[in-house]
Amino acid sequence: MVQQQLVKMSDVNKTIQKWQASFKKGTDFDSWGQLVEAIDEYQILARQLQKEVQSSNPSDFTEDQKKTLGKFATCLEMRSAALQCNQSQEEFKLEDLKKLEPIIKNILTYNKDFPFDVQPVPLRKILAPGEEENLEVEEEDDTATGAGSPDSFPSRVPAFQGTLLPRLPSEPGMTLLTIKIEKIGLKDAGQCIDPYITVSVKDLNGIDLNPVQDTPVATRKEDTYIHFNVDVEIQKHLEKLSKGAAIFFEFKHYKPKKRFTSTKCFAFMEMDEIKPGPIVIELYKKPTDFKRKKLHLLTKKPLYLHLQQTLHKD
C-alpha cells in the first residue's frame, strides 16, 4: 500500500514538473517576443490543467487545488488573449503571469489566496446556430459566430484528435471518394488557436446526408498556411448522393477571449467538381450558408482551401 502511494506521488510530481516546464517554455517565448509560440504553449498548458480540473476520475488533487488549477488556466487564457490583441496588452501582463510560478510549483502545499480575482475557465463551448446573435461583433472578416450545422448536435465539442471515420466497404459499380485536406490559406494563419475543419455533406436544403466529421486539430502553421494533410472518407457512395448535394468545409478555431470555438470561414465543393486530382476552392465569409444562396468571398487575396481527391471504384 505504502509502495503504491509512493508510486502515485511520484506520478503526480512528474505531472507537476511537466506543467512547470511548459509554463517556463511559454513565459520564455513570451519574453523573447515569440508570441505565436507563447500562445501555443499557454494554450497547451491551459488545456492540460482544464483536463485535470474537469476529470471525473478519482483525482490526485483536492477540490481546492483543482479550483486553483482552474484559475491558473484562466490566467493563461487571459495572457493568450492579450497577446493576440495589441490594444489589450495591458490587460494581463507577463509580469503578472510570472507571479503564478510558485503556485504551479507548490500546488500540493499551496494554501494562500489566489493573487488575482479570476474564475476557473468554464467548459469550452461551441455555440448553437442563432446563439451568436447576442454576442458583440468584432472585425468584419472575423465576427463572433456559432459553429456546427443545424442538424448536428450543437454541443458537439470535437476531440483534439478529430472524429474522422474509416472508409466504407466497397460495392460493385459504386464509387467512394477520399478527400485529402492539404492546407488552407489565411492572412492570419499563425494566430489561429486549435484550428480544425468540419466536413459535412448537405442537400440543397442544407440537410445532412452524411455523418459530420471533424479533422484533428492542425499543429503546423507556415506563413499564410495552416497544414492539415488528413484524409476524409465521404460516408456515402457518390451514386447515392442526391442531385444538388455539396461537400462543405467549415474552418473553426478557438477564441480564448470569448471562450468558445468560432467558425471563421467556409468552402464547398459541388458534385460536378468531384474528379480525381488536386482542386483549389474559394473561401467564403461566415455564417455558413448551406443553401448556397448568399455567398460572399472571404478575401480578394489569392487564399484558398487546397484539396486532393481520390475516387475508388470497385
Short mmCIF file of C-alpha atoms in Angstrom, two decimals:
data_model
loop_
_atom_site.label_atom_id
_atom_site.label_comp_id
_atom_site.label_asym_id
_atom_site.label_seq_id
_atom_site.Cartn_x
_atom_site.Cartn_y
_atom_site.Cartn_z
CA MET A 1 0.00 0.00 0.00
CA VAL A 2 2.78 2.42 1.01
CA GLN A 3 4.63 1.42 -2.17
CA GLN A 4 1.53 2.22 -4.28
CA GLN A 5 1.16 5.61 -2.61
CA LEU A 6 4.82 6.42 -3.29
CA VAL A 7 4.40 5.49 -6.98
CA LYS A 8 1.27 7.63 -7.15
CA MET A 9 3.07 10.58 -5.53
CA SER A 10 5.97 10.27 -7.97
CA ASP A 11 3.46 10.29 -10.89
CA VAL A 12 1.82 13.44 -9.50
CA ASN A 13 5.21 15.11 -9.09
CA LYS A 14 6.12 14.21 -12.67
CA THR A 15 2.86 15.79 -13.89
CA ILE A 16 3.57 18.97 -11.89
CA GLN A 17 7.14 19.08 -13.26
CA LYS A 18 5.75 18.82 -16.82
CA TRP A 19 3.38 21.71 -16.10
CA GLN A 20 6.27 23.76 -14.70
CA ALA A 21 8.41 23.06 -17.78
CA SER A 22 5.54 24.03 -20.09
CA PHE A 23 4.92 27.24 -18.12
CA LYS A 24 8.65 28.14 -18.27
CA LYS A 25 8.70 27.44 -22.02
CA GLY A 26 5.66 29.68 -22.60
CA THR A 27 6.95 32.59 -20.49
CA ASP A 28 10.40 32.31 -22.16
CA PHE A 29 8.81 32.56 -25.62
CA ASP A 30 6.72 35.47 -24.33
CA SER A 31 9.75 37.38 -23.01
CA TRP A 32 11.64 36.79 -26.30
CA GLY A 33 8.76 38.24 -28.30
CA GLN A 34 7.90 34.89 -29.96
CA LEU A 35 4.21 35.49 -29.46
CA VAL A 36 2.74 32.74 -31.68
CA GLU A 37 4.84 30.11 -29.90
CA ALA A 38 3.97 31.59 -26.48
CA ILE A 39 0.23 31.50 -27.26
CA ASP A 40 0.51 27.86 -28.41
CA GLU A 41 2.37 26.85 -25.23
CA TYR A 42 -0.06 28.70 -22.95
CA GLN A 43 -2.99 27.03 -24.73
CA ILE A 44 -1.48 23.56 -24.39
CA LEU A 45 -0.89 24.04 -20.66
CA ALA A 46 -4.34 25.60 -20.10
CA ARG A 47 -5.89 22.58 -21.83
CA GLN A 48 -3.90 20.14 -19.66
CA LEU A 49 -4.97 21.95 -16.48
CA GLN A 50 -8.61 22.06 -17.60
CA LYS A 51 -8.49 18.34 -18.32
CA GLU A 52 -7.32 17.70 -14.76
CA VAL A 53 -9.93 20.05 -13.29
CA GLN A 54 -12.80 18.58 -15.31
CA SER A 55 -11.79 14.93 -14.94
CA SER A 56 -14.47 12.82 -13.26
CA ASN A 57 -11.90 10.12 -12.39
CA PRO A 58 -10.55 9.83 -8.85
CA SER A 59 -8.08 12.69 -8.67
CA ASP A 60 -4.72 13.26 -7.02
CA PHE A 61 -5.79 16.83 -6.30
CA THR A 62 -8.27 18.19 -3.76
CA GLU A 63 -11.25 20.29 -4.87
CA ASP A 64 -9.48 23.45 -3.64
CA GLN A 65 -6.35 22.56 -5.59
CA LYS A 66 -8.49 21.92 -8.68
CA LYS A 67 -10.08 25.35 -8.25
CA THR A 68 -6.60 26.90 -8.10
CA LEU A 69 -5.56 24.99 -11.25
CA GLY A 70 -8.72 26.25 -12.97
CA LYS A 71 -7.87 29.85 -12.06
CA PHE A 72 -4.32 29.29 -13.30
CA ALA A 73 -5.78 28.13 -16.65
CA THR A 74 -7.90 31.31 -16.78
CA CYS A 75 -4.77 33.45 -16.37
CA LEU A 76 -3.05 31.55 -19.20
CA GLU A 77 -6.09 32.20 -21.42
CA MET A 78 -6.09 35.89 -20.42
CA ARG A 79 -2.42 36.28 -21.31
CA SER A 80 -3.03 34.50 -24.65
CA ALA A 81 -5.89 36.90 -25.39
CA ALA A 82 -3.70 39.90 -24.51
CA LEU A 83 -1.00 38.72 -26.92
CA GLN A 84 -3.50 38.31 -29.74
CA CYS A 85 -4.98 41.79 -29.41
CA ASN A 86 -2.45 44.61 -29.33
CA GLN A 87 -4.80 47.04 -27.65
CA SER A 88 -5.22 44.71 -24.68
CA GLN A 89 -1.51 44.21 -23.91
CA GLU A 90 -2.16 45.95 -20.59
CA GLU A 91 -4.94 43.57 -19.59
CA PHE A 92 -2.76 40.78 -18.29
CA LYS A 93 0.99 41.30 -18.34
CA LEU A 94 3.82 38.79 -18.47
CA GLU A 95 4.99 40.01 -15.02
CA ASP A 96 1.52 39.16 -13.66
CA LEU A 97 1.69 35.67 -15.12
CA LYS A 98 5.18 35.08 -13.71
CA LYS A 99 3.81 35.71 -10.20
CA LEU A 100 1.98 32.40 -10.57
CA GLU A 101 5.12 30.29 -10.95
CA PRO A 102 5.38 29.38 -7.22
CA ILE A 103 1.73 28.25 -7.29
CA ILE A 104 2.19 25.63 -10.01
CA LYS A 105 5.44 24.53 -8.39
CA ASN A 106 3.89 24.09 -4.93
CA ILE A 107 0.31 23.24 -5.88
CA LEU A 108 0.20 20.32 -3.40
CA THR A 109 1.02 22.57 -0.43
CA TYR A 110 -0.21 25.97 -1.66
CA ASN A 111 -2.82 27.34 0.77
CA LYS A 112 -2.86 31.12 0.22
CA ASP A 113 -5.47 33.16 -1.64
CA PHE A 114 -5.07 33.23 -5.41
CA PRO A 115 -3.29 36.51 -6.30
CA PHE A 116 -5.82 37.55 -8.98
CA ASP A 117 -9.58 37.87 -8.82
CA VAL A 118 -10.45 35.41 -11.60
CA GLN A 119 -12.80 32.46 -12.01
CA PRO A 120 -11.84 28.99 -13.25
CA VAL A 121 -12.20 28.55 -17.01
CA PRO A 122 -15.64 27.11 -17.80
CA LEU A 123 -16.05 24.14 -20.10
CA ARG A 124 -15.30 25.22 -23.65
CA LYS A 125 -18.49 25.55 -25.55
CA ILE A 126 -19.48 25.53 -29.16
CA LEU A 127 -22.36 27.86 -29.87
CA ALA A 128 -25.58 26.61 -31.35
CA PRO A 129 -26.68 28.39 -34.52
CA GLY A 130 -28.50 31.63 -33.67
CA GLU A 131 -26.89 31.92 -30.23
CA GLU A 132 -24.17 34.13 -31.69
CA GLU A 133 -26.64 36.96 -32.32
CA ASN A 134 -26.29 38.04 -28.69
CA LEU A 135 -22.53 38.43 -28.96
CA GLU A 136 -20.69 41.62 -29.75
CA VAL A 137 -19.40 41.97 -33.29
CA GLU A 138 -15.65 42.13 -33.84
CA GLU A 139 -13.97 42.95 -37.15
CA GLU A 140 -15.80 42.32 -40.40
CA ASP A 141 -13.90 39.24 -41.53
CA ASP A 142 -13.94 37.53 -38.15
CA THR A 143 -17.18 38.29 -36.37
CA ALA A 144 -18.16 36.12 -33.43
CA THR A 145 -20.44 33.40 -34.63
CA GLY A 146 -21.67 29.94 -33.92
CA ALA A 147 -20.28 26.67 -35.14
CA GLY A 148 -21.85 23.45 -36.23
CA SER A 149 -24.70 22.83 -38.58
CA PRO A 150 -28.37 22.95 -37.55
CA ASP A 151 -28.71 19.21 -37.91
CA SER A 152 -25.72 18.23 -35.81
CA PHE A 153 -25.75 18.42 -32.03
CA PRO A 154 -24.82 21.99 -31.04
CA SER A 155 -22.88 20.79 -28.01
CA ARG A 156 -20.66 18.53 -30.10
CA VAL A 157 -17.17 19.57 -28.97
CA PRO A 158 -14.56 17.99 -31.25
CA ALA A 159 -11.92 15.76 -29.78
CA PHE A 160 -8.38 17.10 -30.16
CA GLN A 161 -7.66 14.09 -32.39
CA GLY A 162 -10.77 14.67 -34.53
CA THR A 163 -13.76 12.48 -35.33
CA LEU A 164 -12.82 11.15 -38.78
CA LEU A 165 -14.48 7.91 -39.89
CA PRO A 166 -12.98 4.95 -41.83
CA ARG A 167 -13.75 4.29 -45.49
CA LEU A 168 -17.00 2.44 -46.24
CA PRO A 169 -16.84 -1.10 -47.67
CA SER A 170 -16.75 -1.08 -51.48
CA GLU A 171 -19.78 -2.12 -53.53
CA PRO A 172 -19.70 -3.35 -57.14
CA GLY A 173 -20.16 -0.48 -59.61
CA MET A 174 -20.20 2.13 -56.82
CA THR A 175 -17.71 4.97 -56.28
CA LEU A 176 -16.24 6.16 -52.97
CA LEU A 177 -14.46 9.48 -52.50
CA THR A 178 -11.45 10.27 -50.33
CA ILE A 179 -10.64 13.96 -49.91
CA LYS A 180 -7.21 14.86 -48.59
CA ILE A 181 -7.36 18.28 -46.94
CA GLU A 182 -3.87 19.57 -47.57
CA LYS A 183 -3.85 23.18 -46.35
CA ILE A 184 -5.85 26.38 -46.04
CA GLY A 185 -4.56 29.85 -46.82
CA LEU A 186 -5.44 32.64 -44.35
CA LYS A 187 -3.85 36.03 -43.81
CA ASP A 188 -3.69 35.46 -40.02
CA ALA A 189 -2.95 31.72 -40.11
CA GLY A 190 -0.33 31.93 -37.35
CA GLN A 191 -2.80 33.45 -34.89
CA CYS A 192 -5.47 30.73 -35.13
CA ILE A 193 -5.68 28.59 -31.99
CA ASP A 194 -6.69 24.91 -32.15
CA PRO A 195 -7.77 25.14 -35.81
CA TYR A 196 -9.74 22.30 -37.37
CA ILE A 197 -12.18 21.75 -40.23
CA THR A 198 -15.69 20.31 -40.00
CA VAL A 199 -16.66 18.35 -43.12
CA SER A 200 -20.32 17.73 -43.95
CA VAL A 201 -22.36 16.70 -46.99
CA LYS A 202 -25.63 18.63 -47.45
CA ASP A 203 -28.52 18.60 -49.87
CA LEU A 204 -29.91 21.81 -51.43
CA ASN A 205 -31.96 22.46 -48.27
CA GLY A 206 -28.90 22.22 -46.04
CA ILE A 207 -29.91 18.83 -44.60
CA ASP A 208 -27.11 16.41 -43.64
CA LEU A 209 -26.70 13.45 -45.98
CA ASN A 210 -23.70 12.04 -44.09
CA PRO A 211 -22.33 11.96 -40.56
CA VAL A 212 -20.48 15.21 -39.84
CA GLN A 213 -16.72 14.74 -39.32
CA ASP A 214 -14.05 16.92 -37.70
CA THR A 215 -10.39 16.82 -38.67
CA PRO A 216 -7.79 16.62 -35.89
CA VAL A 217 -6.53 20.00 -34.71
CA ALA A 218 -3.80 21.21 -37.07
CA THR A 219 -0.43 21.84 -35.46
CA ARG A 220 1.67 23.02 -38.41
CA LYS A 221 1.40 26.66 -39.45
CA GLU A 222 3.65 28.21 -42.07
CA ASP A 223 3.40 31.81 -43.34
CA THR A 224 -0.21 32.22 -44.52
CA TYR A 225 -0.97 28.48 -44.43
CA ILE A 226 -2.31 26.02 -41.89
CA HIS A 227 -1.41 22.46 -42.91
CA PHE A 228 -3.79 19.56 -42.23
CA ASN A 229 -2.71 16.72 -44.55
CA VAL A 230 -5.55 14.44 -43.48
CA ASP A 231 -7.79 12.09 -45.46
CA VAL A 232 -11.55 12.45 -45.05
CA GLU A 233 -13.64 9.49 -46.24
CA ILE A 234 -17.03 10.61 -47.59
CA GLN A 235 -19.58 8.32 -45.93
CA LYS A 236 -21.80 7.60 -48.92
CA HIS A 237 -21.24 6.19 -52.40
CA LEU A 238 -21.30 9.08 -54.87
CA GLU A 239 -24.06 7.43 -56.89
CA LYS A 240 -26.31 7.55 -53.81
CA LEU A 241 -25.92 11.30 -53.17
CA SER A 242 -28.89 13.42 -54.14
CA LYS A 243 -28.73 15.82 -57.08
CA GLY A 244 -27.52 19.23 -55.99
CA ALA A 245 -25.60 17.88 -52.96
CA ALA A 246 -22.39 19.64 -51.90
CA ILE A 247 -19.49 18.90 -49.58
CA PHE A 248 -18.87 21.68 -47.04
CA PHE A 249 -15.65 22.54 -45.22
CA GLU A 250 -16.05 24.86 -42.20
CA PHE A 251 -12.81 26.24 -40.78
CA LYS A 252 -13.05 26.67 -36.99
CA HIS A 253 -10.73 27.98 -34.30
CA TYR A 254 -10.83 28.66 -30.57
CA LYS A 255 -11.25 32.22 -29.26
CA PRO A 256 -9.81 32.46 -25.74
CA LYS A 257 -11.17 35.97 -25.19
CA LYS A 258 -14.74 34.78 -25.64
CA ARG A 259 -14.03 31.17 -24.64
CA PHE A 260 -15.79 29.43 -27.47
CA THR A 261 -14.99 27.84 -30.81
CA SER A 262 -15.91 30.00 -33.78
CA THR A 263 -16.34 29.40 -37.50
CA LYS A 264 -14.00 31.74 -39.36
CA CYS A 265 -14.92 30.86 -42.95
CA PHE A 266 -16.19 28.02 -45.12
CA ALA A 267 -15.79 26.46 -48.56
CA PHE A 268 -17.78 23.92 -50.53
CA MET A 269 -17.46 21.61 -53.49
CA GLU A 270 -20.39 20.70 -55.74
CA MET A 271 -20.91 17.34 -57.43
CA ASP A 272 -19.59 18.47 -60.84
CA GLU A 273 -16.29 19.39 -59.18
CA ILE A 274 -15.69 15.83 -58.00
CA LYS A 275 -12.89 14.42 -60.15
CA PRO A 276 -9.54 12.77 -59.34
CA GLY A 277 -6.59 15.04 -58.61
CA PRO A 278 -5.94 18.38 -56.89
CA ILE A 279 -8.54 21.12 -56.56
CA VAL A 280 -8.32 24.60 -55.04
CA ILE A 281 -11.60 26.10 -53.78
CA GLU A 282 -12.58 29.59 -52.67
CA LEU A 283 -13.25 30.65 -49.08
CA TYR A 284 -16.46 32.42 -48.10
CA LYS A 285 -17.40 34.64 -45.18
CA LYS A 286 -19.47 33.13 -42.40
CA PRO A 287 -22.13 32.38 -41.37
CA THR A 288 -22.05 29.12 -43.32
CA ASP A 289 -24.75 29.22 -45.98
CA PHE A 290 -25.61 25.57 -46.57
CA LYS A 291 -28.25 26.55 -49.13
CA ARG A 292 -25.59 28.44 -51.15
CA LYS A 293 -27.78 31.47 -51.80
CA LYS A 294 -25.92 34.38 -50.18
CA LEU A 295 -22.21 33.88 -50.74
CA HIS A 296 -19.54 36.49 -50.01
CA LEU A 297 -15.85 35.82 -50.64
CA LEU A 298 -13.69 36.00 -47.50
CA THR A 299 -10.92 37.94 -49.20
CA LYS A 300 -9.77 39.26 -52.57
CA LYS A 301 -6.33 37.81 -51.85
CA PRO A 302 -5.34 34.52 -53.54
CA LEU A 303 -6.00 32.41 -50.43
CA TYR A 304 -7.84 29.10 -50.83
CA LEU A 305 -8.57 25.64 -49.45
CA HIS A 306 -6.28 23.08 -51.11
CA LEU A 307 -7.66 19.56 -51.56
CA GLN A 308 -6.69 16.33 -53.30
CA GLN A 309 -9.43 13.94 -54.47
CA THR A 310 -9.16 10.19 -54.95
CA LEU A 311 -12.01 8.09 -56.39
CA HIS A 312 -12.31 4.38 -55.52
CA LYS A 313 -14.42 2.28 -57.85
CA ASP A 314 -14.87 -1.47 -57.47
#
